[in-house]
Every structure is written in C-alpha cells, then in structure tokens.
Short mmCIF file of C-alpha atoms in Angstrom, two decimals:
data_model
loop_
_atom_site.label_atom_id
_atom_site.label_comp_id
_atom_site.label_asym_id
_atom_site.label_seq_id
_atom_site.Cartn_x
_atom_site.Cartn_y
_atom_site.Cartn_z
CA MET A 1 3.68 -17.57 -11.44
CA ILE A 2 2.05 -14.16 -11.98
CA ILE A 3 3.20 -11.07 -10.10
CA VAL A 4 1.20 -7.90 -10.74
CA ALA A 5 2.62 -4.64 -9.37
CA ILE A 6 0.17 -1.81 -8.73
CA ASP A 7 1.86 1.35 -7.47
CA GLY A 8 0.72 4.89 -6.80
CA PRO A 9 -0.02 7.41 -4.05
CA SER A 10 -2.86 7.10 -1.54
CA GLY A 11 -6.42 7.66 -2.71
CA VAL A 12 -6.04 6.41 -6.27
CA GLY A 13 -7.97 3.20 -5.64
CA LYS A 14 -5.04 0.80 -5.31
CA SER A 15 -6.62 -1.38 -2.62
CA SER A 16 -10.05 -1.88 -4.18
CA THR A 17 -8.50 -2.30 -7.63
CA SER A 18 -5.87 -4.75 -6.43
CA ARG A 19 -8.39 -6.89 -4.58
CA ALA A 20 -10.62 -7.06 -7.65
CA VAL A 21 -7.72 -7.84 -9.99
CA ALA A 22 -6.59 -10.62 -7.65
CA ARG A 23 -10.07 -12.14 -7.67
CA ARG A 24 -10.30 -11.96 -11.47
CA LEU A 25 -6.87 -13.56 -11.90
CA ALA A 26 -7.43 -16.06 -9.04
CA ILE A 27 -4.19 -15.12 -7.25
CA PRO A 28 -3.58 -13.65 -3.75
CA HIS A 29 -3.90 -9.96 -2.95
CA ILE A 30 -0.91 -8.64 -0.98
CA ASP A 31 -1.45 -5.17 0.50
CA THR A 32 2.11 -3.99 1.18
CA GLY A 33 0.90 -0.66 2.53
CA ALA A 34 -0.98 -2.56 5.22
CA MET A 35 2.29 -4.22 6.20
CA TYR A 36 3.90 -0.82 6.84
CA ARG A 37 0.79 0.25 8.72
CA ALA A 38 1.08 -2.88 10.87
CA VAL A 39 4.62 -1.94 11.83
CA ALA A 40 3.47 1.65 12.46
CA LEU A 41 0.76 0.33 14.78
CA ARG A 42 3.35 -1.62 16.75
CA VAL A 43 5.54 1.51 16.94
CA ILE A 44 2.63 3.51 18.37
CA GLU A 45 1.73 0.76 20.83
CA ALA A 46 5.35 0.53 21.98
CA GLY A 47 5.56 4.29 22.49
CA ILE A 48 8.56 4.61 20.17
CA ASP A 49 9.23 7.92 18.41
CA PRO A 50 8.64 7.18 14.69
CA SER A 51 11.73 9.23 13.83
CA ASP A 52 13.90 7.04 16.12
CA GLU A 53 15.38 4.97 13.32
CA ILE A 54 17.33 2.58 15.53
CA GLY A 55 14.34 1.85 17.77
CA VAL A 56 11.90 1.49 14.88
CA VAL A 57 14.17 -0.77 12.83
CA ASP A 58 14.83 -2.95 15.86
CA LEU A 59 11.09 -3.33 16.47
CA ALA A 60 10.43 -4.05 12.78
CA SER A 61 13.12 -6.74 12.75
CA ARG A 62 11.27 -8.51 15.56
CA THR A 63 7.81 -8.10 14.03
CA THR A 64 6.36 -10.82 11.83
CA VAL A 65 3.87 -9.60 9.22
CA ASP A 66 1.87 -11.90 6.97
CA PHE A 67 -1.65 -12.35 5.61
CA GLU A 68 -4.52 -14.68 6.38
CA THR A 69 -7.64 -15.26 4.34
CA ARG A 70 -10.91 -14.31 6.03
CA ASN A 71 -14.24 -14.12 4.19
CA GLY A 72 -12.40 -14.36 0.90
CA GLU A 73 -10.09 -11.43 1.69
CA ASN A 74 -6.41 -11.35 2.66
CA GLU A 75 -6.08 -9.49 5.96
CA VAL A 76 -2.81 -8.38 7.52
CA VAL A 77 -1.57 -10.21 10.60
CA ALA A 78 1.16 -8.87 12.89
CA ASP A 79 2.76 -11.32 15.29
CA GLY A 80 -0.23 -13.61 14.93
CA GLU A 81 -2.82 -10.85 15.58
CA ASN A 82 -5.25 -9.77 12.88
CA VAL A 83 -4.80 -5.98 12.92
CA ALA A 84 -6.93 -5.12 9.87
CA GLY A 85 -9.38 -3.16 12.03
CA LYS A 86 -6.71 -1.02 13.70
CA ILE A 87 -4.46 0.25 10.92
CA ARG A 88 -6.62 2.64 8.88
CA THR A 89 -6.65 5.69 11.18
CA PRO A 90 -5.03 9.04 10.24
CA GLU A 91 -2.53 8.59 13.11
CA VAL A 92 -1.35 5.24 11.79
CA SER A 93 -1.20 6.70 8.25
CA LEU A 94 1.18 9.47 9.30
CA VAL A 95 3.37 7.18 11.40
CA ALA A 96 3.46 4.62 8.57
CA SER A 97 4.79 7.24 6.16
CA THR A 98 7.58 8.17 8.61
CA VAL A 99 8.36 4.57 9.50
CA SER A 100 8.50 3.49 5.86
CA ALA A 101 11.25 6.03 5.18
CA HIS A 102 13.71 4.08 7.33
CA PRO A 103 15.83 1.87 5.02
CA GLY A 104 16.03 -0.91 7.62
CA VAL A 105 12.26 -1.14 7.84
CA ARG A 106 11.92 -1.25 4.07
CA ARG A 107 14.55 -3.98 3.77
CA ARG A 108 12.73 -6.08 6.35
CA LEU A 109 9.31 -5.72 4.75
CA VAL A 110 10.55 -6.03 1.16
CA ALA A 111 12.10 -9.37 2.11
CA LEU A 112 8.76 -10.49 3.59
CA GLN A 113 6.87 -9.27 0.51
CA GLN A 114 9.20 -11.14 -1.82
CA GLU A 115 8.82 -14.28 0.28
CA ILE A 116 5.03 -14.06 0.15
CA GLY A 117 4.99 -13.30 -3.59
CA ARG A 118 7.33 -16.13 -4.49
CA ARG A 119 5.27 -18.49 -2.36
CA SER A 120 2.08 -18.09 -4.33
CA GLY A 121 2.32 -15.18 -6.78
CA GLY A 122 -0.05 -12.29 -6.27
CA VAL A 123 -1.20 -8.77 -6.87
CA LEU A 124 1.00 -6.46 -4.80
CA GLU A 125 0.10 -2.85 -4.22
CA GLY A 126 2.30 -0.14 -2.80
CA ARG A 127 4.69 2.59 -3.83
CA ASP A 128 7.79 0.70 -4.94
CA ILE A 129 6.58 -2.75 -6.00
CA GLY A 130 7.64 -2.36 -9.62
CA THR A 131 10.89 -0.56 -8.82
CA LYS A 132 12.24 -2.41 -5.76
CA VAL A 133 10.18 -5.43 -4.73
CA PHE A 134 9.55 -7.16 -8.07
CA PRO A 135 11.29 -4.97 -10.67
CA ASP A 136 11.43 -7.81 -13.20
CA THR A 137 7.69 -8.44 -13.44
CA PRO A 138 6.28 -7.45 -16.84
CA HIS A 139 2.96 -6.51 -15.20
CA LYS A 140 3.47 -3.00 -13.75
CA PHE A 141 0.76 -0.38 -13.34
CA PHE A 142 0.92 3.09 -11.81
CA LEU A 143 -2.42 4.55 -10.73
CA THR A 144 -2.88 8.29 -10.41
CA ALA A 145 -5.72 10.77 -9.81
CA SER A 146 -6.18 14.46 -9.02
CA PRO A 147 -5.46 15.50 -5.39
CA GLU A 148 -9.09 16.52 -4.83
CA VAL A 149 -10.44 13.20 -6.09
CA ARG A 150 -7.94 11.26 -3.98
CA ALA A 151 -8.74 13.18 -0.79
CA GLY A 152 -12.48 12.80 -1.36
CA ARG A 153 -12.16 9.05 -1.75
CA ARG A 154 -10.06 8.72 1.39
CA TRP A 155 -12.43 10.94 3.40
CA ARG A 156 -15.45 8.84 2.40
CA GLU A 157 -13.58 5.65 3.26
CA LEU A 158 -12.72 6.98 6.74
CA LYS A 159 -16.28 8.19 7.27
CA GLN A 160 -17.64 4.73 6.46
CA LYS A 161 -15.25 3.27 9.02
CA GLY A 162 -16.49 5.72 11.66
CA VAL A 163 -13.27 7.77 11.75
CA ASP A 164 -13.93 11.43 12.55
CA ALA A 165 -11.82 13.51 10.15
CA SER A 166 -12.63 16.53 8.00
CA LEU A 167 -11.97 16.66 4.27
CA GLU A 168 -9.46 19.45 4.92
CA GLU A 169 -7.57 17.27 7.42
CA VAL A 170 -7.49 14.37 4.99
CA LEU A 171 -6.19 16.59 2.17
CA SER A 172 -3.51 18.06 4.45
CA ASP A 173 -2.49 14.58 5.62
CA GLN A 174 -2.35 13.44 2.00
CA GLU A 175 -0.09 16.35 1.01
CA ARG A 176 2.32 15.57 3.85
CA ARG A 177 2.44 11.90 2.93
CA ASP A 178 3.01 12.70 -0.74
CA ARG A 179 5.98 14.89 0.17
CA GLN A 180 7.44 12.26 2.46
CA ASP A 181 6.89 9.40 0.03
CA SER A 182 8.30 11.25 -2.97
CA THR A 183 11.39 12.72 -1.27
CA ARG A 184 12.56 9.87 0.97
CA VAL A 185 16.07 8.65 0.16
CA ASP A 186 15.25 4.94 0.13
CA SER A 187 12.75 3.68 -2.48
CA PRO A 188 10.82 6.92 -3.13
CA LEU A 189 7.46 6.90 -4.89
CA THR A 190 8.44 7.08 -8.55
CA VAL A 191 7.18 5.97 -11.95
CA ASN A 192 9.23 5.13 -15.03
CA GLU A 193 8.78 3.91 -18.59
CA THR A 194 8.31 0.29 -17.50
CA TYR A 195 4.88 1.12 -16.04
CA ARG A 196 1.52 1.53 -17.68
CA VAL A 197 0.08 4.73 -16.13
CA ILE A 198 -3.68 4.83 -15.51
CA ASP A 199 -5.44 8.04 -14.43
CA THR A 200 -8.37 6.84 -12.31
CA SER A 201 -9.90 10.29 -11.69
CA GLU A 202 -12.91 9.64 -13.90
CA MET A 203 -12.85 5.85 -14.03
CA THR A 204 -14.78 3.32 -11.98
CA VAL A 205 -12.90 0.57 -10.19
CA GLU A 206 -14.40 -1.94 -12.63
CA GLU A 207 -13.04 0.01 -15.60
CA VAL A 208 -9.54 0.15 -14.10
CA VAL A 209 -9.67 -3.56 -13.29
CA ASP A 210 -10.70 -4.36 -16.88
CA VAL A 211 -7.70 -2.44 -18.24
CA ILE A 212 -5.26 -4.26 -15.94
CA VAL A 213 -6.69 -7.75 -16.40
CA GLU A 214 -6.77 -7.35 -20.18
CA SER A 215 -3.19 -6.09 -20.18
CA VAL A 216 -1.97 -9.02 -18.08
CA GLY A 217 -3.82 -11.42 -20.37
CA ASP A 218 -2.37 -9.83 -23.49
CA ALA A 219 1.15 -10.14 -22.03
CA GLY A 220 0.60 -13.85 -21.50
#
C-alpha cells in the first residue's frame, strides 16, 4: 500500500499537486488541511472561541470527518455534510490555523487520517504528514516557494472562487498562519533530512508531479 506525504506551507501548490499525483498513481487523495478546515467551520458555526481549547477539542471529538468521491475528486465531508464549498474562505483559514494548534484536535484528526490512509493508501497533504501522521513512509516531499509567489497563487484561487480579498490581505493572512504553524508546540510545520524538498516557485504543477511520481516509482 502506497502512502505519499506532501507537506509544506500554504500557497506552494500542495492541493493541485497532490490531486494530480493521486490520479497518476491511481490512489486516493486525502486533503488533511481540509479536515482541519472542516472542524474550523464547525467551530465558527457553533460560535465557539477558537482559542477555547476545551470547547474546541470537545467539538472536534464529536465531529466525524471523512471524504467522498464526487466527479472524480475526493471532497471533505463533516458529519455527513459535504462542506467543500464552505471551507476555503479567509475566516475559515485563520480559525483552522488556531484550531489546529490544539493537541487534542490534532490527535483526533491524525487518528482519522491514519484510519483513512490504512484503509486504502493515498496521497496525503498537510504540514506534518511525514513527521507525525505517517513518519515511516519512504515517500516524503516538502514543497516550498517564495512568499510573494505563494500569496499570488492563493489570491488568484480566492478570486476564482468569488472571495473578495486583496493581495495584501492574503499576504498578511499567510504571514500570520506561517508564524502560527511554525511555532505551535504540537506538530509544528518542519522539514528534516527524510524529505525531498522541491521549490515550486518557477515550476508548473505538471513538472512537480513528474518529479514526485518518478521518485515514488524509483523507490519501488
């Protein structure tokens, strides 16, 4: 069973790359970031302060997050509701970063991610897949890109989805998330010698996918 870990900060192309790699390898795509966003959405809907660790962890423990295939894509489902169309706003992004810092939330979702991965293998994207979720997989990749390139990609993605946000707001949001993700106590965004690092700043998605698929194939 193949597990491919693709980690990195926001805006490096993890989602589009992971989906394409999954299609090429004929295994599921598991967007772990979307799982945290799904919990963040539930936190917002419940009116819970994201910094209220006890309240957030309690809600997360009662929230079921999985994926369903629709039009050839795996879409995140929270408590039986497809929430793919609700979780990509700047508000959900910020809350997700805060929520994901709570160890209890991470334990809950890591357990779900491991269950899904063991069920059918897959390409998992996130920030700690290769360090915490599936540290033993030989297929680990860390995507990076310059801050300006990352913010530009995210801004264009939001614009296409009809979300009204300026490039400056997206860059500021990105900087806050980077600080939170890199300094949190539990499972911070890190990269070590077990990863293959790929700078995507001047690469197309297809080029990045080729590198990953070839590497997985070479590793057997």
